[in-house]
Amino acid sequence: MLRTPIIICGCLFVLSGCVAEEESTPIIVYTHPIEINPVRPPDPPKPNPTTVYVDRSVPRSWYPPKRLERRWQAIIIHHSATSTGNVAKFDKQHREQHNWQGVAYDFVIGNGTDSGDGLVEVTFRWRGQLTGAHCKTPNNWGNEKGIGICLVGNFDYTSPTKRQMQSLVKLVRFLQKRYNISKRYVYGHGGTPGARVTDCPGRRFPMARLKSMIYN
């Protein structure tokens, strides 16, 4: 009678040992498929700002050809000392009277007589980035490094029109930013270092007001 429990216990011991050493059956868990949103590619790098100033609000003719563009250092203001005129008339006069290549200036701003009031005309010198013939100085610095702007009128007796001044301010500010020219280097003809003695751009030209309206 005593042998039976012993045998049973032994069997139970063996059975329990077999179960303990058997690998557990893997459990399969069913889940819903995972949706992966596509990754948005990074934005392309923004280009570095250029060092050359570009103003979309000014006429394209104010920009010289890039392959010819010079490093201008000053802006020199003139008056025509005439009551009328435009680029074509000054060009003819300068060729015939002075035997120059043509009109002396880079820009001419009309007074409403032979061209529109405040109209900025661009000359062949600016388009070709040629040395001017408007301000003789030692070493010809005024012509080689200075941008010549002429306003039609004789400002010994009258003042520039409102539209002439508006156009002049816009043009000067554009040139200042384009070539990094401070107001210190914006001159009237007679105030240009080394220039001959002259009242140009006229005793009634508002140089102080112009300086107050342009960039430092």
PDB file of C-alpha atoms in Angstrom:
ATOM      1  CA  MET A   1       0.000   0.000   0.000  1.00  0.00           C
ATOM      2  CA  LEU A   2       2.847   2.366   0.684  1.00  0.00           C
ATOM      3  CA  ARG A   3       4.398   1.902  -2.747  1.00  0.00           C
ATOM      4  CA  THR A   4       1.503   3.404  -4.706  1.00  0.00           C
ATOM      5  CA  PRO A   5       1.785   6.985  -3.467  1.00  0.00           C
ATOM      6  CA  ILE A   6       5.513   6.935  -4.000  1.00  0.00           C
ATOM      7  CA  ILE A   7       5.126   5.887  -7.614  1.00  0.00           C
ATOM      8  CA  ILE A   8       2.468   8.498  -8.234  1.00  0.00           C
ATOM      9  CA  CYS A   9       4.575  11.217  -6.706  1.00  0.00           C
ATOM     10  CA  GLY A  10       7.529  10.171  -8.764  1.00  0.00           C
ATOM     11  CA  CYS A  11       5.490  10.365 -11.935  1.00  0.00           C
ATOM     12  CA  LEU A  12       4.221  13.754 -10.992  1.00  0.00           C
ATOM     13  CA  PHE A  13       7.782  14.864 -10.331  1.00  0.00           C
ATOM     14  CA  VAL A  14       8.923  13.644 -13.731  1.00  0.00           C
ATOM     15  CA  LEU A  15       5.969  15.238 -15.500  1.00  0.00           C
ATOM     16  CA  SER A  16       6.517  18.524 -13.767  1.00  0.00           C
ATOM     17  CA  GLY A  17      10.196  18.450 -14.690  1.00  0.00           C
ATOM     18  CA  CYS A  18       9.417  17.902 -18.397  1.00  0.00           C
ATOM     19  CA  VAL A  19       7.022  20.809 -18.479  1.00  0.00           C
ATOM     20  CA  ALA A  20       9.527  23.102 -16.822  1.00  0.00           C
ATOM     21  CA  GLU A  21      12.210  22.423 -19.453  1.00  0.00           C
ATOM     22  CA  GLU A  22       9.846  22.709 -22.499  1.00  0.00           C
ATOM     23  CA  GLU A  23      10.008  26.011 -24.511  1.00  0.00           C
ATOM     24  CA  SER A  24       6.919  28.121 -24.133  1.00  0.00           C
ATOM     25  CA  THR A  25       4.673  28.417 -27.190  1.00  0.00           C
ATOM     26  CA  PRO A  26       4.891  31.928 -28.787  1.00  0.00           C
ATOM     27  CA  ILE A  27       1.745  33.978 -28.586  1.00  0.00           C
ATOM     28  CA  ILE A  28       0.713  35.708 -31.852  1.00  0.00           C
ATOM     29  CA  VAL A  29      -0.930  39.057 -31.338  1.00  0.00           C
ATOM     30  CA  TYR A  30      -2.895  40.536 -34.245  1.00  0.00           C
ATOM     31  CA  THR A  31      -2.848  44.332 -34.509  1.00  0.00           C
ATOM     32  CA  HIS A  32      -4.077  46.897 -37.026  1.00  0.00           C
ATOM     33  CA  PRO A  33      -1.507  47.996 -39.637  1.00  0.00           C
ATOM     34  CA  ILE A  34       0.471  51.109 -38.670  1.00  0.00           C
ATOM     35  CA  GLU A  35       0.175  54.067 -41.054  1.00  0.00           C
ATOM     36  CA  ILE A  36       3.426  55.996 -41.506  1.00  0.00           C
ATOM     37  CA  ASN A  37       3.098  59.518 -42.831  1.00  0.00           C
ATOM     38  CA  PRO A  38       5.627  60.394 -45.549  1.00  0.00           C
ATOM     39  CA  VAL A  39       8.503  62.556 -44.356  1.00  0.00           C
ATOM     40  CA  ARG A  40       8.486  66.073 -45.878  1.00  0.00           C
ATOM     41  CA  PRO A  41      11.829  66.817 -47.514  1.00  0.00           C
ATOM     42  CA  PRO A  42      13.719  69.760 -46.022  1.00  0.00           C
ATOM     43  CA  ASP A  43      13.432  73.127 -47.689  1.00  0.00           C
ATOM     44  CA  PRO A  44      16.336  73.970 -49.979  1.00  0.00           C
ATOM     45  CA  PRO A  45      18.818  76.422 -48.462  1.00  0.00           C
ATOM     46  CA  LYS A  46      18.044  80.040 -49.131  1.00  0.00           C
ATOM     47  CA  PRO A  47      20.636  81.797 -51.274  1.00  0.00           C
ATOM     48  CA  ASN A  48      22.910  84.230 -49.516  1.00  0.00           C
ATOM     49  CA  PRO A  49      21.959  87.872 -50.140  1.00  0.00           C
ATOM     50  CA  THR A  50      23.975  89.471 -52.907  1.00  0.00           C
ATOM     51  CA  THR A  51      26.226  92.407 -52.174  1.00  0.00           C
ATOM     52  CA  VAL A  52      24.889  94.320 -55.164  1.00  0.00           C
ATOM     53  CA  TYR A  53      21.827  96.406 -54.414  1.00  0.00           C
ATOM     54  CA  VAL A  54      18.824  95.759 -56.660  1.00  0.00           C
ATOM     55  CA  ASP A  55      15.738  97.993 -56.563  1.00  0.00           C
ATOM     56  CA  ARG A  56      12.783  96.718 -58.586  1.00  0.00           C
ATOM     57  CA  SER A  57      11.026 100.091 -58.379  1.00  0.00           C
ATOM     58  CA  VAL A  58      13.504 101.929 -60.611  1.00  0.00           C
ATOM     59  CA  PRO A  59      13.737 101.745 -64.411  1.00  0.00           C
ATOM     60  CA  ARG A  60      15.908  98.987 -65.806  1.00  0.00           C
ATOM     61  CA  SER A  61      17.830 101.600 -67.791  1.00  0.00           C
ATOM     62  CA  TRP A  62      19.351 102.860 -64.529  1.00  0.00           C
ATOM     63  CA  TYR A  63      21.262  99.588 -64.229  1.00  0.00           C
ATOM     64  CA  PRO A  64      24.436  99.473 -66.312  1.00  0.00           C
ATOM     65  CA  PRO A  65      25.544  96.274 -68.068  1.00  0.00           C
ATOM     66  CA  LYS A  66      27.102  93.996 -65.447  1.00  0.00           C
ATOM     67  CA  ARG A  67      30.106  93.166 -67.591  1.00  0.00           C
ATOM     68  CA  LEU A  68      30.972  96.883 -67.852  1.00  0.00           C
ATOM     69  CA  GLU A  69      29.935  98.158 -64.426  1.00  0.00           C
ATOM     70  CA  ARG A  70      32.505 100.292 -62.629  1.00  0.00           C
ATOM     71  CA  ARG A  71      33.061 100.987 -58.938  1.00  0.00           C
ATOM     72  CA  TRP A  72      31.856 104.543 -58.647  1.00  0.00           C
ATOM     73  CA  GLN A  73      32.869 106.567 -55.598  1.00  0.00           C
ATOM     74  CA  ALA A  74      31.004 109.877 -55.777  1.00  0.00           C
ATOM     75  CA  ILE A  75      27.940 111.637 -57.189  1.00  0.00           C
ATOM     76  CA  ILE A  76      28.319 115.127 -58.671  1.00  0.00           C
ATOM     77  CA  ILE A  77      25.311 117.389 -59.275  1.00  0.00           C
ATOM     78  CA  HIS A  78      25.184 119.982 -62.080  1.00  0.00           C
ATOM     79  CA  HIS A  79      22.735 122.382 -63.659  1.00  0.00           C
ATOM     80  CA  SER A  80      22.662 122.988 -67.390  1.00  0.00           C
ATOM     81  CA  ALA A  81      22.715 126.793 -66.899  1.00  0.00           C
ATOM     82  CA  THR A  82      20.090 126.924 -69.655  1.00  0.00           C
ATOM     83  CA  SER A  83      16.327 127.325 -69.427  1.00  0.00           C
ATOM     84  CA  THR A  84      15.685 124.423 -71.802  1.00  0.00           C
ATOM     85  CA  GLY A  85      17.413 121.284 -72.974  1.00  0.00           C
ATOM     86  CA  ASN A  86      17.576 117.514 -73.046  1.00  0.00           C
ATOM     87  CA  VAL A  87      20.129 114.790 -73.736  1.00  0.00           C
ATOM     88  CA  ALA A  88      19.944 115.165 -77.516  1.00  0.00           C
ATOM     89  CA  LYS A  89      20.532 118.931 -77.411  1.00  0.00           C
ATOM     90  CA  PHE A  90      23.382 118.738 -74.912  1.00  0.00           C
ATOM     91  CA  ASP A  91      24.940 115.900 -76.875  1.00  0.00           C
ATOM     92  CA  LYS A  92      24.972 118.005 -80.045  1.00  0.00           C
ATOM     93  CA  GLN A  93      26.278 121.056 -78.174  1.00  0.00           C
ATOM     94  CA  HIS A  94      29.101 119.175 -76.467  1.00  0.00           C
ATOM     95  CA  ARG A  95      30.194 117.512 -79.698  1.00  0.00           C
ATOM     96  CA  GLU A  96      30.213 120.726 -81.707  1.00  0.00           C
ATOM     97  CA  GLN A  97      31.481 123.222 -79.127  1.00  0.00           C
ATOM     98  CA  HIS A  98      33.896 121.064 -77.129  1.00  0.00           C
ATOM     99  CA  ASN A  99      34.746 118.292 -79.580  1.00  0.00           C
ATOM    100  CA  TRP A 100      33.792 115.716 -76.943  1.00  0.00           C
ATOM    101  CA  GLN A 101      32.422 112.231 -77.631  1.00  0.00           C
ATOM    102  CA  GLY A 102      28.995 113.517 -76.743  1.00  0.00           C
ATOM    103  CA  VAL A 103      26.966 114.696 -73.760  1.00  0.00           C
ATOM    104  CA  ALA A 104      29.207 115.109 -70.710  1.00  0.00           C
ATOM    105  CA  TYR A 105      26.896 113.605 -68.065  1.00  0.00           C
ATOM    106  CA  ASP A 106      25.626 110.184 -67.082  1.00  0.00           C
ATOM    107  CA  PHE A 107      22.061 111.328 -66.373  1.00  0.00           C
ATOM    108  CA  VAL A 108      19.976 114.377 -67.330  1.00  0.00           C
ATOM    109  CA  ILE A 109      16.764 115.304 -65.481  1.00  0.00           C
ATOM    110  CA  GLY A 110      14.290 117.333 -67.533  1.00  0.00           C
ATOM    111  CA  ASN A 111      12.308 120.393 -66.448  1.00  0.00           C
ATOM    112  CA  GLY A 112       9.323 119.972 -68.759  1.00  0.00           C
ATOM    113  CA  THR A 113      10.627 121.970 -71.724  1.00  0.00           C
ATOM    114  CA  ASP A 114      12.415 119.640 -74.128  1.00  0.00           C
ATOM    115  CA  SER A 115      11.775 116.533 -72.029  1.00  0.00           C
ATOM    116  CA  GLY A 116       9.303 115.603 -69.331  1.00  0.00           C
ATOM    117  CA  ASP A 117       9.343 117.408 -66.003  1.00  0.00           C
ATOM    118  CA  GLY A 118      11.365 115.125 -63.738  1.00  0.00           C
ATOM    119  CA  LEU A 119      12.124 112.673 -66.541  1.00  0.00           C
ATOM    120  CA  VAL A 120      15.488 110.963 -65.994  1.00  0.00           C
ATOM    121  CA  GLU A 121      17.317 110.436 -69.283  1.00  0.00           C
ATOM    122  CA  VAL A 122      20.185 107.939 -69.312  1.00  0.00           C
ATOM    123  CA  THR A 123      23.108 108.854 -71.559  1.00  0.00           C
ATOM    124  CA  PHE A 124      25.510 106.788 -73.626  1.00  0.00           C
ATOM    125  CA  ARG A 125      28.200 107.349 -70.996  1.00  0.00           C
ATOM    126  CA  TRP A 126      26.241 105.513 -68.313  1.00  0.00           C
ATOM    127  CA  ARG A 127      25.166 102.724 -70.638  1.00  0.00           C
ATOM    128  CA  GLY A 128      28.785 102.200 -71.668  1.00  0.00           C
ATOM    129  CA  GLN A 129      30.229 103.002 -68.208  1.00  0.00           C
ATOM    130  CA  LEU A 130      32.521 105.571 -69.825  1.00  0.00           C
ATOM    131  CA  THR A 131      34.563 108.291 -68.159  1.00  0.00           C
ATOM    132  CA  GLY A 132      32.569 111.516 -67.931  1.00  0.00           C
ATOM    133  CA  ALA A 133      33.430 115.033 -69.093  1.00  0.00           C
ATOM    134  CA  HIS A 134      31.562 117.010 -66.451  1.00  0.00           C
ATOM    135  CA  CYS A 135      34.019 117.714 -63.618  1.00  0.00           C
ATOM    136  CA  LYS A 136      37.715 118.170 -64.276  1.00  0.00           C
ATOM    137  CA  THR A 137      39.885 117.581 -61.199  1.00  0.00           C
ATOM    138  CA  PRO A 138      43.508 116.598 -60.526  1.00  0.00           C
ATOM    139  CA  ASN A 139      44.110 113.111 -61.956  1.00  0.00           C
ATOM    140  CA  ASN A 140      40.637 113.455 -63.542  1.00  0.00           C
ATOM    141  CA  TRP A 141      39.146 111.812 -60.452  1.00  0.00           C
ATOM    142  CA  GLY A 142      35.848 113.697 -60.780  1.00  0.00           C
ATOM    143  CA  ASN A 143      35.193 112.268 -64.226  1.00  0.00           C
ATOM    144  CA  GLU A 144      36.588 108.787 -63.683  1.00  0.00           C
ATOM    145  CA  LYS A 145      35.040 108.070 -60.265  1.00  0.00           C
ATOM    146  CA  GLY A 146      32.159 110.549 -60.084  1.00  0.00           C
ATOM    147  CA  ILE A 147      28.675 109.984 -61.538  1.00  0.00           C
ATOM    148  CA  GLY A 148      27.511 113.159 -63.283  1.00  0.00           C
ATOM    149  CA  ILE A 149      23.847 114.183 -62.925  1.00  0.00           C
ATOM    150  CA  CYS A 150      22.627 117.330 -64.685  1.00  0.00           C
ATOM    151  CA  LEU A 151      19.306 119.033 -64.003  1.00  0.00           C
ATOM    152  CA  VAL A 152      17.964 121.182 -66.830  1.00  0.00           C
ATOM    153  CA  GLY A 153      17.648 124.811 -65.712  1.00  0.00           C
ATOM    154  CA  ASN A 154      19.669 127.796 -64.583  1.00  0.00           C
ATOM    155  CA  PHE A 155      19.591 127.652 -60.808  1.00  0.00           C
ATOM    156  CA  ASP A 156      21.360 130.956 -60.382  1.00  0.00           C
ATOM    157  CA  TYR A 157      17.928 132.469 -61.097  1.00  0.00           C
ATOM    158  CA  THR A 158      15.350 129.737 -60.516  1.00  0.00           C
ATOM    159  CA  SER A 159      15.012 126.603 -58.413  1.00  0.00           C
ATOM    160  CA  PRO A 160      14.576 123.022 -59.603  1.00  0.00           C
ATOM    161  CA  THR A 161      10.988 121.934 -60.075  1.00  0.00           C
ATOM    162  CA  LYS A 162       9.345 119.722 -57.486  1.00  0.00           C
ATOM    163  CA  ARG A 163       9.410 116.772 -59.868  1.00  0.00           C
ATOM    164  CA  GLN A 164      13.061 117.334 -60.682  1.00  0.00           C
ATOM    165  CA  MET A 165      13.932 117.167 -57.001  1.00  0.00           C
ATOM    166  CA  GLN A 166      11.813 114.061 -56.477  1.00  0.00           C
ATOM    167  CA  SER A 167      13.552 112.305 -59.355  1.00  0.00           C
ATOM    168  CA  LEU A 168      16.965 113.508 -58.204  1.00  0.00           C
ATOM    169  CA  VAL A 169      16.445 112.174 -54.684  1.00  0.00           C
ATOM    170  CA  LYS A 170      15.267 108.802 -56.005  1.00  0.00           C
ATOM    171  CA  LEU A 171      18.202 108.547 -58.409  1.00  0.00           C
ATOM    172  CA  VAL A 172      20.810 109.603 -55.845  1.00  0.00           C
ATOM    173  CA  ARG A 173      19.469 107.180 -53.253  1.00  0.00           C
ATOM    174  CA  PHE A 174      19.533 104.360 -55.776  1.00  0.00           C
ATOM    175  CA  LEU A 175      23.147 105.142 -56.691  1.00  0.00           C
ATOM    176  CA  GLN A 176      24.145 105.489 -53.037  1.00  0.00           C
ATOM    177  CA  LYS A 177      22.892 102.014 -52.201  1.00  0.00           C
ATOM    178  CA  ARG A 178      24.174 100.461 -55.402  1.00  0.00           C
ATOM    179  CA  TYR A 179      27.724 101.732 -54.898  1.00  0.00           C
ATOM    180  CA  ASN A 180      27.802 102.292 -51.135  1.00  0.00           C
ATOM    181  CA  ILE A 181      28.289 106.051 -51.498  1.00  0.00           C
ATOM    182  CA  SER A 182      27.696 108.110 -48.342  1.00  0.00           C
ATOM    183  CA  LYS A 183      26.218 111.615 -48.486  1.00  0.00           C
ATOM    184  CA  ARG A 184      29.700 112.910 -47.719  1.00  0.00           C
ATOM    185  CA  TYR A 185      30.597 112.057 -51.313  1.00  0.00           C
ATOM    186  CA  VAL A 186      27.538 113.655 -52.902  1.00  0.00           C
ATOM    187  CA  TYR A 187      28.759 117.008 -54.212  1.00  0.00           C
ATOM    188  CA  GLY A 188      27.624 119.999 -56.154  1.00  0.00           C
ATOM    189  CA  HIS A 189      30.022 120.645 -59.016  1.00  0.00           C
ATOM    190  CA  GLY A 190      31.572 123.667 -57.296  1.00  0.00           C
ATOM    191  CA  GLY A 191      31.994 121.753 -54.028  1.00  0.00           C
ATOM    192  CA  THR A 192      33.840 118.803 -55.538  1.00  0.00           C
ATOM    193  CA  PRO A 193      37.403 118.559 -54.172  1.00  0.00           C
ATOM    194  CA  GLY A 194      39.863 119.875 -56.764  1.00  0.00           C
ATOM    195  CA  ALA A 195      37.195 121.187 -59.137  1.00  0.00           C
ATOM    196  CA  ARG A 196      37.499 124.606 -60.723  1.00  0.00           C
ATOM    197  CA  VAL A 197      35.742 127.536 -59.100  1.00  0.00           C
ATOM    198  CA  THR A 198      32.128 127.575 -60.274  1.00  0.00           C
ATOM    199  CA  ASP A 199      28.645 128.322 -58.958  1.00  0.00           C
ATOM    200  CA  CYS A 200      27.321 125.122 -60.549  1.00  0.00           C
ATOM    201  CA  PRO A 201      24.775 123.719 -59.747  1.00  0.00           C
ATOM    202  CA  GLY A 202      23.626 127.297 -59.140  1.00  0.00           C
ATOM    203  CA  ARG A 203      23.265 129.613 -56.168  1.00  0.00           C
ATOM    204  CA  ARG A 204      19.610 128.658 -55.716  1.00  0.00           C
ATOM    205  CA  PHE A 205      20.112 124.931 -55.855  1.00  0.00           C
ATOM    206  CA  PRO A 206      18.972 123.469 -52.474  1.00  0.00           C
ATOM    207  CA  MET A 207      22.029 121.345 -51.675  1.00  0.00           C
ATOM    208  CA  ALA A 208      21.345 121.297 -47.929  1.00  0.00           C
ATOM    209  CA  ARG A 209      17.785 120.087 -48.549  1.00  0.00           C
ATOM    210  CA  LEU A 210      19.043 117.399 -50.905  1.00  0.00           C
ATOM    211  CA  LYS A 211      21.509 116.162 -48.279  1.00  0.00           C
ATOM    212  CA  SER A 212      18.669 115.945 -45.740  1.00  0.00           C
ATOM    213  CA  MET A 213      16.616 113.734 -48.075  1.00  0.00           C
ATOM    214  CA  ILE A 214      19.229 111.160 -49.064  1.00  0.00           C
ATOM    215  CA  TYR A 215      20.943 108.343 -47.185  1.00  0.00           C
ATOM    216  CA  ASN A 216      23.758 108.962 -44.742  1.00  0.00           C
TER     217      ASN A 216
END
